[in-house]
């Protein structure tokens, strides 16, 4: 059967990560948090094969507000044996 899905996630980095990054890279803003929204649809092509086009939007990529956001389109193929 076909299935539509939507996912939301947020990763919050430990303050220890930011402290470590400040020591290693003093001119770069430290990592803080990252947010991901994902939507997709699984299409059953047969009993053993489905394709899943998937769209992901990543806000604050790599946990840094000074990074550009990312938009990715994926096509996944799943086979069962």
PDB file of C-alpha atoms in Angstrom:
ATOM      1  CA  UNK A   1       0.000   0.000   0.000  1.00  0.00           C
ATOM      2  CA  UNK A   2       1.106   3.552  -0.630  1.00  0.00           C
ATOM      3  CA  UNK A   3       2.058   5.633   2.417  1.00  0.00           C
ATOM      4  CA  UNK A   4       2.526   9.398   2.879  1.00  0.00           C
ATOM      5  CA  UNK A   5       4.674  10.648   5.744  1.00  0.00           C
ATOM      6  CA  UNK A   6       5.818  13.857   7.409  1.00  0.00           C
ATOM      7  CA  UNK A   7       8.579  14.148   9.987  1.00  0.00           C
ATOM      8  CA  UNK A   8       9.932  16.940  12.148  1.00  0.00           C
ATOM      9  CA  UNK A   9      13.165  16.786  14.144  1.00  0.00           C
ATOM     10  CA  UNK A  10      15.387  19.119  16.096  1.00  0.00           C
ATOM     11  CA  UNK A  11      18.880  18.481  17.401  1.00  0.00           C
ATOM     12  CA  UNK A  12      20.235  20.699  20.165  1.00  0.00           C
ATOM     13  CA  UNK A  13      23.991  20.573  20.622  1.00  0.00           C
ATOM     14  CA  UNK A  14      25.577  20.425  24.036  1.00  0.00           C
ATOM     15  CA  UNK A  15      27.255  23.629  25.290  1.00  0.00           C
ATOM     16  CA  UNK A  16      30.413  21.512  25.546  1.00  0.00           C
ATOM     17  CA  UNK A  17      30.397  21.180  21.741  1.00  0.00           C
ATOM     18  CA  UNK A  18      30.252  24.972  21.389  1.00  0.00           C
ATOM     19  CA  UNK A  19      33.124  25.401  23.890  1.00  0.00           C
ATOM     20  CA  UNK A  20      35.240  22.886  21.998  1.00  0.00           C
ATOM     21  CA  UNK A  21      34.478  24.537  18.638  1.00  0.00           C
ATOM     22  CA  UNK A  22      35.400  27.979  20.016  1.00  0.00           C
ATOM     23  CA  UNK A  23      38.827  26.620  20.962  1.00  0.00           C
ATOM     24  CA  UNK A  24      39.419  24.938  17.601  1.00  0.00           C
ATOM     25  CA  UNK A  25      37.754  27.483  15.306  1.00  0.00           C
ATOM     26  CA  UNK A  26      37.614  30.879  17.047  1.00  0.00           C
ATOM     27  CA  UNK A  27      36.424  32.720  13.914  1.00  0.00           C
ATOM     28  CA  UNK A  28      33.474  30.378  13.221  1.00  0.00           C
ATOM     29  CA  UNK A  29      30.115  30.562  14.986  1.00  0.00           C
ATOM     30  CA  UNK A  30      29.694  27.504  17.232  1.00  0.00           C
ATOM     31  CA  UNK A  31      27.038  24.854  16.643  1.00  0.00           C
ATOM     32  CA  UNK A  32      23.769  25.457  18.428  1.00  0.00           C
ATOM     33  CA  UNK A  33      20.842  23.525  16.908  1.00  0.00           C
ATOM     34  CA  UNK A  34      19.513  22.104  13.657  1.00  0.00           C
ATOM     35  CA  UNK A  35      15.932  21.550  12.465  1.00  0.00           C
ATOM     36  CA  UNK A  36      14.707  19.164   9.791  1.00  0.00           C
ATOM     37  CA  UNK A  37      11.321  18.850   8.104  1.00  0.00           C
ATOM     38  CA  UNK A  38      10.870  15.792   5.923  1.00  0.00           C
ATOM     39  CA  UNK A  39       7.951  14.783   3.707  1.00  0.00           C
ATOM     40  CA  UNK A  40       7.636  11.842   1.405  1.00  0.00           C
ATOM     41  CA  UNK A  41       5.473   9.247  -0.223  1.00  0.00           C
ATOM     42  CA  UNK A  42       6.128   5.520  -0.566  1.00  0.00           C
ATOM     43  CA  UNK A  43       4.765   4.111  -3.820  1.00  0.00           C
ATOM     44  CA  UNK A  44       4.308   0.332  -3.968  1.00  0.00           C
ATOM     45  CA  UNK A  45       5.418  -0.776  -7.427  1.00  0.00           C
ATOM     46  CA  UNK A  46       4.984  -4.464  -6.571  1.00  0.00           C
ATOM     47  CA  UNK A  47       4.739  -6.708  -3.505  1.00  0.00           C
ATOM     48  CA  UNK A  48       8.524  -6.566  -3.083  1.00  0.00           C
ATOM     49  CA  UNK A  49       9.533  -3.156  -4.422  1.00  0.00           C
ATOM     50  CA  UNK A  50       8.667   0.432  -3.546  1.00  0.00           C
ATOM     51  CA  UNK A  51      10.008   3.862  -4.434  1.00  0.00           C
ATOM     52  CA  UNK A  52      10.040   6.688  -1.899  1.00  0.00           C
ATOM     53  CA  UNK A  53      10.522  10.230  -3.194  1.00  0.00           C
ATOM     54  CA  UNK A  54      11.477  12.347  -0.200  1.00  0.00           C
ATOM     55  CA  UNK A  55      11.923  16.086   0.354  1.00  0.00           C
ATOM     56  CA  UNK A  56      14.019  17.399   3.260  1.00  0.00           C
ATOM     57  CA  UNK A  57      14.436  21.001   4.397  1.00  0.00           C
ATOM     58  CA  UNK A  58      17.268  21.576   6.869  1.00  0.00           C
ATOM     59  CA  UNK A  59      17.293  24.825   8.841  1.00  0.00           C
ATOM     60  CA  UNK A  60      20.623  25.848  10.396  1.00  0.00           C
ATOM     61  CA  UNK A  61      22.577  23.141   8.588  1.00  0.00           C
ATOM     62  CA  UNK A  62      25.372  21.669  10.727  1.00  0.00           C
ATOM     63  CA  UNK A  63      23.908  23.514  13.702  1.00  0.00           C
ATOM     64  CA  UNK A  64      25.054  26.972  12.667  1.00  0.00           C
ATOM     65  CA  UNK A  65      22.792  29.946  12.040  1.00  0.00           C
ATOM     66  CA  UNK A  66      25.355  31.482   9.672  1.00  0.00           C
ATOM     67  CA  UNK A  67      25.104  28.505   7.274  1.00  0.00           C
ATOM     68  CA  UNK A  68      22.727  28.427   4.331  1.00  0.00           C
ATOM     69  CA  UNK A  69      19.668  26.248   4.748  1.00  0.00           C
ATOM     70  CA  UNK A  70      19.569  23.047   2.710  1.00  0.00           C
ATOM     71  CA  UNK A  71      16.812  21.601   0.533  1.00  0.00           C
ATOM     72  CA  UNK A  72      17.262  18.037  -0.689  1.00  0.00           C
ATOM     73  CA  UNK A  73      15.225  15.810  -2.955  1.00  0.00           C
ATOM     74  CA  UNK A  74      15.892  12.097  -2.538  1.00  0.00           C
ATOM     75  CA  UNK A  75      14.524   9.068  -4.326  1.00  0.00           C
ATOM     76  CA  UNK A  76      14.878   5.859  -2.346  1.00  0.00           C
ATOM     77  CA  UNK A  77      14.313   2.366  -3.680  1.00  0.00           C
ATOM     78  CA  UNK A  78      13.467  -0.508  -1.335  1.00  0.00           C
ATOM     79  CA  UNK A  79      13.474  -4.172  -2.368  1.00  0.00           C
ATOM     80  CA  UNK A  80      12.370  -7.067  -0.169  1.00  0.00           C
ATOM     81  CA  UNK A  81      13.564 -10.609  -0.797  1.00  0.00           C
TER      82      UNK A  81
END
